[in-house]
Amino acid sequence: MVRAGGAIGFPVDAPAELIAEAAAGELRDVGSGRQELLVERDGGLLVGMVLVRGKEGQVFRHRAEVRKLIVHPGRQRGGIGRRLLARAVERARDLGFRQLVLATRGGTHLPEFYRRQGWAEVGRFPAALQVAPGDFRDEHWFQCEL
Ligand SMILES: CC(C)(COP(=O)(O)OP(=O)(O)OC[C@H]1O[C@@H](n2cnc3c(N)ncnc32)[C@H](O)[C@@H]1OP(=O)(O)O)[C@@H](O)C(=O)NCCC(=O)NCCS
């Protein structure tokens, strides 16, 4: 997914060990209850995932973050991403959060994807991300009131 240009926190040429290490850390946090993992399957095949993670700190207790929304490259544009995002919203609401936040990469279809799902764009950090040497992208911030 990283190699295919997925905007999930790594440059396209990130070392495989680093990606595997980060994935293991995410799964540990799921195991410990620090965040929730929602998945979509087609038969035995995992075709999509998203993480919902409560923000740390007393003043942030009402907020959670949507992270790593990913659909299998062969299954994109079939409504799975939209469904996963809706499920993340429902889950966060059930868990008692009042607000969801997420950050996403500019210069891609992603900001428009979130706008179309009804999320409010609340800010943008210019050139916050360097996805390849010299390729700087804005980071777009979104919120969803629950
Ligand atoms: C973002 C992502 C999860 C969307 O999943 P998806 O299953 O392809 O999305 P959906 O089929 O639900 O698409 C809903 C709408 O989003 C828009 N959209 C989705 N992918 C698009 C693309 N590649 N280009 C332009 N618009 C796109 C379209 O408006 C689409 O509706 P349409 O197909 O009726 O035109 C998917 O693109 C993905 O996995 N990307 C790689 C990982 C990544 O970058 N994640 C972002 C983390 S912030």
PDB file of C-alpha atoms and ligand atoms in Angstrom:
ATOM      1  CA  MET A   1       0.000   0.000   0.000  1.00  0.00           C
ATOM      2  CA  VAL A   2       2.866   2.370   0.835  1.00  0.00           C
ATOM      3  CA  ARG A   3       4.588   1.460  -2.456  1.00  0.00           C
ATOM      4  CA  ALA A   4       1.318   2.134  -4.320  1.00  0.00           C
ATOM      5  CA  GLY A   5       1.357   5.694  -2.953  1.00  0.00           C
ATOM      6  CA  GLY A   6      -1.069   5.182  -0.049  1.00  0.00           C
ATOM      7  CA  ALA A   7      -1.076   8.214   2.240  1.00  0.00           C
ATOM      8  CA  ILE A   8      -0.584   6.332   5.497  1.00  0.00           C
ATOM      9  CA  GLY A   9       2.347   8.075   7.094  1.00  0.00           C
ATOM     10  CA  PHE A  10       5.302   6.836   5.038  1.00  0.00           C
ATOM     11  CA  PRO A  11       7.189   8.042   1.995  1.00  0.00           C
ATOM     12  CA  VAL A  12       6.840   5.678  -0.946  1.00  0.00           C
ATOM     13  CA  ASP A  13      10.367   4.276  -0.452  1.00  0.00           C
ATOM     14  CA  ALA A  14      10.146   3.686   3.321  1.00  0.00           C
ATOM     15  CA  PRO A  15      12.137   0.596   4.390  1.00  0.00           C
ATOM     16  CA  ALA A  16       9.976  -2.540   4.715  1.00  0.00           C
ATOM     17  CA  GLU A  17      11.262  -3.225   8.261  1.00  0.00           C
ATOM     18  CA  LEU A  18      10.136   0.225   9.386  1.00  0.00           C
ATOM     19  CA  ILE A  19       6.655  -0.327   7.972  1.00  0.00           C
ATOM     20  CA  ALA A  20       6.433  -3.800   9.562  1.00  0.00           C
ATOM     21  CA  GLU A  21       7.576  -2.402  12.899  1.00  0.00           C
ATOM     22  CA  ALA A  22       4.955   0.345  12.766  1.00  0.00           C
ATOM     23  CA  ALA A  23       2.244  -2.173  11.828  1.00  0.00           C
ATOM     24  CA  ALA A  24       3.219  -4.385  14.763  1.00  0.00           C
ATOM     25  CA  GLY A  25       2.993  -1.343  17.071  1.00  0.00           C
ATOM     26  CA  GLU A  26      -0.499  -0.550  15.772  1.00  0.00           C
ATOM     27  CA  LEU A  27      -1.605  -4.143  16.414  1.00  0.00           C
ATOM     28  CA  ARG A  28      -0.144  -4.046  19.925  1.00  0.00           C
ATOM     29  CA  ASP A  29      -2.226  -0.940  20.602  1.00  0.00           C
ATOM     30  CA  VAL A  30      -5.314  -2.768  19.311  1.00  0.00           C
ATOM     31  CA  GLY A  31      -4.512  -5.722  21.594  1.00  0.00           C
ATOM     32  CA  SER A  32      -4.107  -3.464  24.614  1.00  0.00           C
ATOM     33  CA  GLY A  33      -7.384  -1.653  23.895  1.00  0.00           C
ATOM     34  CA  ARG A  34      -5.604   1.633  23.128  1.00  0.00           C
ATOM     35  CA  GLN A  35      -7.365   1.777  19.748  1.00  0.00           C
ATOM     36  CA  GLU A  36     -10.003  -0.142  17.810  1.00  0.00           C
ATOM     37  CA  LEU A  37      -9.528  -1.882  14.487  1.00  0.00           C
ATOM     38  CA  LEU A  38     -12.453  -2.181  12.079  1.00  0.00           C
ATOM     39  CA  VAL A  39     -12.063  -4.347   9.005  1.00  0.00           C
ATOM     40  CA  GLU A  40     -13.957  -5.261   5.850  1.00  0.00           C
ATOM     41  CA  ARG A  41     -13.639  -8.752   4.413  1.00  0.00           C
ATOM     42  CA  ASP A  42     -14.667 -10.370   1.180  1.00  0.00           C
ATOM     43  CA  GLY A  43     -14.782 -14.079   1.886  1.00  0.00           C
ATOM     44  CA  GLY A  44     -11.433 -14.814   3.444  1.00  0.00           C
ATOM     45  CA  LEU A  45      -9.742 -11.741   2.014  1.00  0.00           C
ATOM     46  CA  LEU A  46      -9.077  -8.627   4.094  1.00  0.00           C
ATOM     47  CA  VAL A  47     -10.121  -5.777   1.777  1.00  0.00           C
ATOM     48  CA  GLY A  48     -10.043  -2.768   4.098  1.00  0.00           C
ATOM     49  CA  MET A  49      -9.261  -1.443   7.543  1.00  0.00           C
ATOM     50  CA  VAL A  50      -9.449   1.630   9.724  1.00  0.00           C
ATOM     51  CA  LEU A  51      -8.305   2.493  13.247  1.00  0.00           C
ATOM     52  CA  VAL A  52     -10.176   4.600  15.823  1.00  0.00           C
ATOM     53  CA  ARG A  53      -8.001   5.907  18.618  1.00  0.00           C
ATOM     54  CA  GLY A  54      -9.034   8.025  21.587  1.00  0.00           C
ATOM     55  CA  LYS A  55      -6.883  11.118  22.058  1.00  0.00           C
ATOM     56  CA  GLU A  56      -4.563  11.095  25.027  1.00  0.00           C
ATOM     57  CA  GLY A  57      -4.867  13.701  27.763  1.00  0.00           C
ATOM     58  CA  GLN A  58      -7.650  14.864  30.059  1.00  0.00           C
ATOM     59  CA  VAL A  59      -8.727  17.828  27.956  1.00  0.00           C
ATOM     60  CA  PHE A  60      -9.006  15.640  24.845  1.00  0.00           C
ATOM     61  CA  ARG A  61     -11.186  12.919  26.336  1.00  0.00           C
ATOM     62  CA  HIS A  62     -14.118  13.812  24.057  1.00  0.00           C
ATOM     63  CA  ARG A  63     -12.070  13.337  20.888  1.00  0.00           C
ATOM     64  CA  ALA A  64     -10.894  10.355  18.869  1.00  0.00           C
ATOM     65  CA  GLU A  65      -8.815  10.090  15.725  1.00  0.00           C
ATOM     66  CA  VAL A  66      -9.541   8.123  12.566  1.00  0.00           C
ATOM     67  CA  ARG A  67      -6.279   6.615  11.344  1.00  0.00           C
ATOM     68  CA  LYS A  68      -4.994   4.370   8.564  1.00  0.00           C
ATOM     69  CA  LEU A  69      -8.140   4.111   6.462  1.00  0.00           C
ATOM     70  CA  ILE A  70      -6.952   1.692   3.808  1.00  0.00           C
ATOM     71  CA  VAL A  71      -8.725  -0.249   1.061  1.00  0.00           C
ATOM     72  CA  HIS A  72      -7.007  -3.008  -0.890  1.00  0.00           C
ATOM     73  CA  PRO A  73      -5.762  -1.442  -4.163  1.00  0.00           C
ATOM     74  CA  GLY A  74      -7.706  -4.023  -6.187  1.00  0.00           C
ATOM     75  CA  ARG A  75     -10.960  -3.146  -4.391  1.00  0.00           C
ATOM     76  CA  GLN A  76     -10.871   0.647  -4.409  1.00  0.00           C
ATOM     77  CA  ARG A  77     -13.743   2.748  -5.836  1.00  0.00           C
ATOM     78  CA  GLY A  78     -16.254   0.099  -4.769  1.00  0.00           C
ATOM     79  CA  GLY A  79     -17.674   1.874  -1.723  1.00  0.00           C
ATOM     80  CA  ILE A  80     -15.570   0.072   0.893  1.00  0.00           C
ATOM     81  CA  GLY A  81     -13.749   3.223   2.042  1.00  0.00           C
ATOM     82  CA  ARG A  82     -17.006   5.098   2.441  1.00  0.00           C
ATOM     83  CA  ARG A  83     -18.470   2.180   4.427  1.00  0.00           C
ATOM     84  CA  LEU A  84     -15.424   1.899   6.711  1.00  0.00           C
ATOM     85  CA  LEU A  85     -15.459   5.622   7.431  1.00  0.00           C
ATOM     86  CA  ALA A  86     -19.186   5.452   8.296  1.00  0.00           C
ATOM     87  CA  ARG A  87     -18.502   2.489  10.577  1.00  0.00           C
ATOM     88  CA  ALA A  88     -15.673   4.406  12.298  1.00  0.00           C
ATOM     89  CA  VAL A  89     -18.089   7.289  12.951  1.00  0.00           C
ATOM     90  CA  GLU A  90     -20.694   4.915  14.397  1.00  0.00           C
ATOM     91  CA  ARG A  91     -18.164   3.140  16.561  1.00  0.00           C
ATOM     92  CA  ALA A  92     -16.755   6.392  17.953  1.00  0.00           C
ATOM     93  CA  ARG A  93     -20.283   7.552  18.749  1.00  0.00           C
ATOM     94  CA  ASP A  94     -21.030   4.247  20.517  1.00  0.00           C
ATOM     95  CA  LEU A  95     -17.841   4.642  22.539  1.00  0.00           C
ATOM     96  CA  GLY A  96     -19.097   8.021  23.766  1.00  0.00           C
ATOM     97  CA  PHE A  97     -16.782  10.353  21.863  1.00  0.00           C
ATOM     98  CA  ARG A  98     -18.138  13.757  20.805  1.00  0.00           C
ATOM     99  CA  GLN A  99     -15.738  14.581  18.002  1.00  0.00           C
ATOM    100  CA  LEU A 100     -13.641  12.728  15.423  1.00  0.00           C
ATOM    101  CA  VAL A 101     -10.532  14.176  13.821  1.00  0.00           C
ATOM    102  CA  LEU A 102      -8.217  13.093  11.040  1.00  0.00           C
ATOM    103  CA  ALA A 103      -5.295  14.422   9.038  1.00  0.00           C
ATOM    104  CA  THR A 104      -4.740  13.651   5.391  1.00  0.00           C
ATOM    105  CA  ARG A 105      -2.322  14.291   2.541  1.00  0.00           C
ATOM    106  CA  GLY A 106      -2.868  17.089   0.045  1.00  0.00           C
ATOM    107  CA  GLY A 107      -2.273  16.754  -3.687  1.00  0.00           C
ATOM    108  CA  THR A 108      -4.374  13.545  -3.684  1.00  0.00           C
ATOM    109  CA  HIS A 109      -8.065  12.640  -3.973  1.00  0.00           C
ATOM    110  CA  LEU A 110      -8.234  12.346  -0.180  1.00  0.00           C
ATOM    111  CA  PRO A 111      -9.312  15.857   0.947  1.00  0.00           C
ATOM    112  CA  GLU A 112     -12.210  15.723  -1.517  1.00  0.00           C
ATOM    113  CA  PHE A 113     -13.090  12.184  -0.375  1.00  0.00           C
ATOM    114  CA  TYR A 114     -13.514  13.384   3.242  1.00  0.00           C
ATOM    115  CA  ARG A 115     -15.380  16.557   2.234  1.00  0.00           C
ATOM    116  CA  ARG A 116     -17.824  14.419   0.274  1.00  0.00           C
ATOM    117  CA  GLN A 117     -18.414  12.214   3.286  1.00  0.00           C
ATOM    118  CA  GLY A 118     -19.563  15.316   5.189  1.00  0.00           C
ATOM    119  CA  TRP A 119     -16.437  16.009   7.213  1.00  0.00           C
ATOM    120  CA  ALA A 120     -15.532  19.661   7.923  1.00  0.00           C
ATOM    121  CA  GLU A 121     -12.102  20.826   6.801  1.00  0.00           C
ATOM    122  CA  VAL A 122     -10.794  22.831   9.758  1.00  0.00           C
ATOM    123  CA  GLY A 123      -7.232  23.591   8.803  1.00  0.00           C
ATOM    124  CA  ARG A 124      -4.236  23.000   6.618  1.00  0.00           C
ATOM    125  CA  PHE A 125      -0.515  22.904   7.412  1.00  0.00           C
ATOM    126  CA  PRO A 126       1.330  24.054   4.299  1.00  0.00           C
ATOM    127  CA  ALA A 127       4.130  21.732   3.120  1.00  0.00           C
ATOM    128  CA  ALA A 128       3.915  19.711   6.353  1.00  0.00           C
ATOM    129  CA  LEU A 129       4.665  16.406   4.611  1.00  0.00           C
ATOM    130  CA  GLN A 130       7.619  15.407   2.455  1.00  0.00           C
ATOM    131  CA  VAL A 131       6.444  12.298   0.617  1.00  0.00           C
ATOM    132  CA  ALA A 132       9.515  12.045  -1.606  1.00  0.00           C
ATOM    133  CA  PRO A 133      12.670  14.162  -1.798  1.00  0.00           C
ATOM    134  CA  GLY A 134      11.496  17.667  -2.694  1.00  0.00           C
ATOM    135  CA  ASP A 135       7.820  16.635  -2.924  1.00  0.00           C
ATOM    136  CA  PHE A 136       6.165  18.633  -0.147  1.00  0.00           C
ATOM    137  CA  ARG A 137       2.436  18.301   0.501  1.00  0.00           C
ATOM    138  CA  ASP A 138       0.000  20.175   2.662  1.00  0.00           C
ATOM    139  CA  GLU A 139      -1.590  18.289   5.521  1.00  0.00           C
ATOM    140  CA  HIS A 140      -5.374  18.803   5.647  1.00  0.00           C
ATOM    141  CA  TRP A 141      -7.204  18.526   8.965  1.00  0.00           C
ATOM    142  CA  PHE A 142     -10.805  17.384   9.220  1.00  0.00           C
ATOM    143  CA  GLN A 143     -13.345  17.076  11.998  1.00  0.00           C
ATOM    144  CA  CYS A 144     -16.662  15.302  12.350  1.00  0.00           C
ATOM    145  CA  GLU A 145     -19.069  16.192  15.162  1.00  0.00           C
ATOM    146  CA  LEU A 146     -20.772  13.107  16.531  1.00  0.00           C
TER     147      LEU A 146
HETATM  148  C1  LIG B   1      -9.102   6.625   0.690  1.00  0.00           C
HETATM  149  C2  LIG B   1      -9.554   5.228   0.351  1.00  0.00           C
HETATM  150  C3  LIG B   1      -9.604   4.428   1.627  1.00  0.00           C
HETATM  151  C4  LIG B   1     -10.970   5.316  -0.254  1.00  0.00           C
HETATM  152  O1  LIG B   1     -11.470   3.995  -0.352  1.00  0.00           O
HETATM  153  P1  LIG B   1     -12.370   3.507  -1.584  1.00  0.00           P
HETATM  154  O2  LIG B   1     -12.996   2.215  -1.186  1.00  0.00           O
HETATM  155  O3  LIG B   1     -11.596   3.528  -2.833  1.00  0.00           O
HETATM  156  O4  LIG B   1     -13.439   4.668  -1.613  1.00  0.00           O
HETATM  157  P2  LIG B   1     -14.962   4.580  -2.098  1.00  0.00           P
HETATM  158  O5  LIG B   1     -15.121   3.575  -3.164  1.00  0.00           O
HETATM  159  O6  LIG B   1     -15.821   4.445  -0.892  1.00  0.00           O
HETATM  160  O7  LIG B   1     -15.058   6.022  -2.750  1.00  0.00           O
HETATM  161  C5  LIG B   1     -15.946   7.005  -2.355  1.00  0.00           C
HETATM  162  C6  LIG B   1     -15.692   8.245  -3.210  1.00  0.00           C
HETATM  163  O8  LIG B   1     -14.391   8.778  -2.973  1.00  0.00           O
HETATM  164  C7  LIG B   1     -13.852   9.341  -4.173  1.00  0.00           C
HETATM  165  N1  LIG B   1     -12.646   8.601  -4.579  1.00  0.00           N
HETATM  166  C8  LIG B   1     -12.202   7.422  -4.066  1.00  0.00           C
HETATM  167  N2  LIG B   1     -11.032   7.087  -4.647  1.00  0.00           N
HETATM  168  C9  LIG B   1     -10.749   8.052  -5.541  1.00  0.00           C
HETATM  169  C10 LIG B   1      -9.670   8.270  -6.439  1.00  0.00           C
HETATM  170  N3  LIG B   1      -8.649   7.390  -6.535  1.00  0.00           N
HETATM  171  N4  LIG B   1      -9.692   9.377  -7.206  1.00  0.00           N
HETATM  172  C11 LIG B   1     -10.712  10.276  -7.126  1.00  0.00           C
HETATM  173  N5  LIG B   1     -11.774  10.114  -6.280  1.00  0.00           N
HETATM  174  C12 LIG B   1     -11.780   9.025  -5.500  1.00  0.00           C
HETATM  175  C13 LIG B   1     -14.947   9.223  -5.201  1.00  0.00           C
HETATM  176  O9  LIG B   1     -15.754  10.378  -5.107  1.00  0.00           O
HETATM  177  C14 LIG B   1     -15.695   8.012  -4.700  1.00  0.00           C
HETATM  178  O10 LIG B   1     -16.984   7.927  -5.167  1.00  0.00           O
HETATM  179  P3  LIG B   1     -17.231   7.331  -6.641  1.00  0.00           P
HETATM  180  O11 LIG B   1     -16.395   6.103  -6.780  1.00  0.00           O
HETATM  181  O12 LIG B   1     -18.693   7.082  -6.602  1.00  0.00           O
HETATM  182  O13 LIG B   1     -16.811   8.425  -7.563  1.00  0.00           O
HETATM  183  C15 LIG B   1      -8.630   4.586  -0.710  1.00  0.00           C
HETATM  184  O14 LIG B   1      -8.415   5.514  -1.732  1.00  0.00           O
HETATM  185  C16 LIG B   1      -7.295   4.086  -0.185  1.00  0.00           C
HETATM  186  O15 LIG B   1      -7.186   3.015   0.425  1.00  0.00           O
HETATM  187  N6  LIG B   1      -6.214   4.834  -0.428  1.00  0.00           N
HETATM  188  C17 LIG B   1      -4.864   4.418  -0.034  1.00  0.00           C
HETATM  189  C18 LIG B   1      -4.646   4.557   1.462  1.00  0.00           C
HETATM  190  C19 LIG B   1      -4.770   5.994   1.856  1.00  0.00           C
HETATM  191  O16 LIG B   1      -4.175   6.861   1.251  1.00  0.00           O
HETATM  192  N7  LIG B   1      -5.570   6.232   2.918  1.00  0.00           N
HETATM  193  C20 LIG B   1      -5.825   7.573   3.391  1.00  0.00           C
HETATM  194  C21 LIG B   1      -5.532   7.720   4.831  1.00  0.00           C
HETATM  195  S1  LIG B   1      -5.871   9.410   5.368  1.00  0.00           S
END
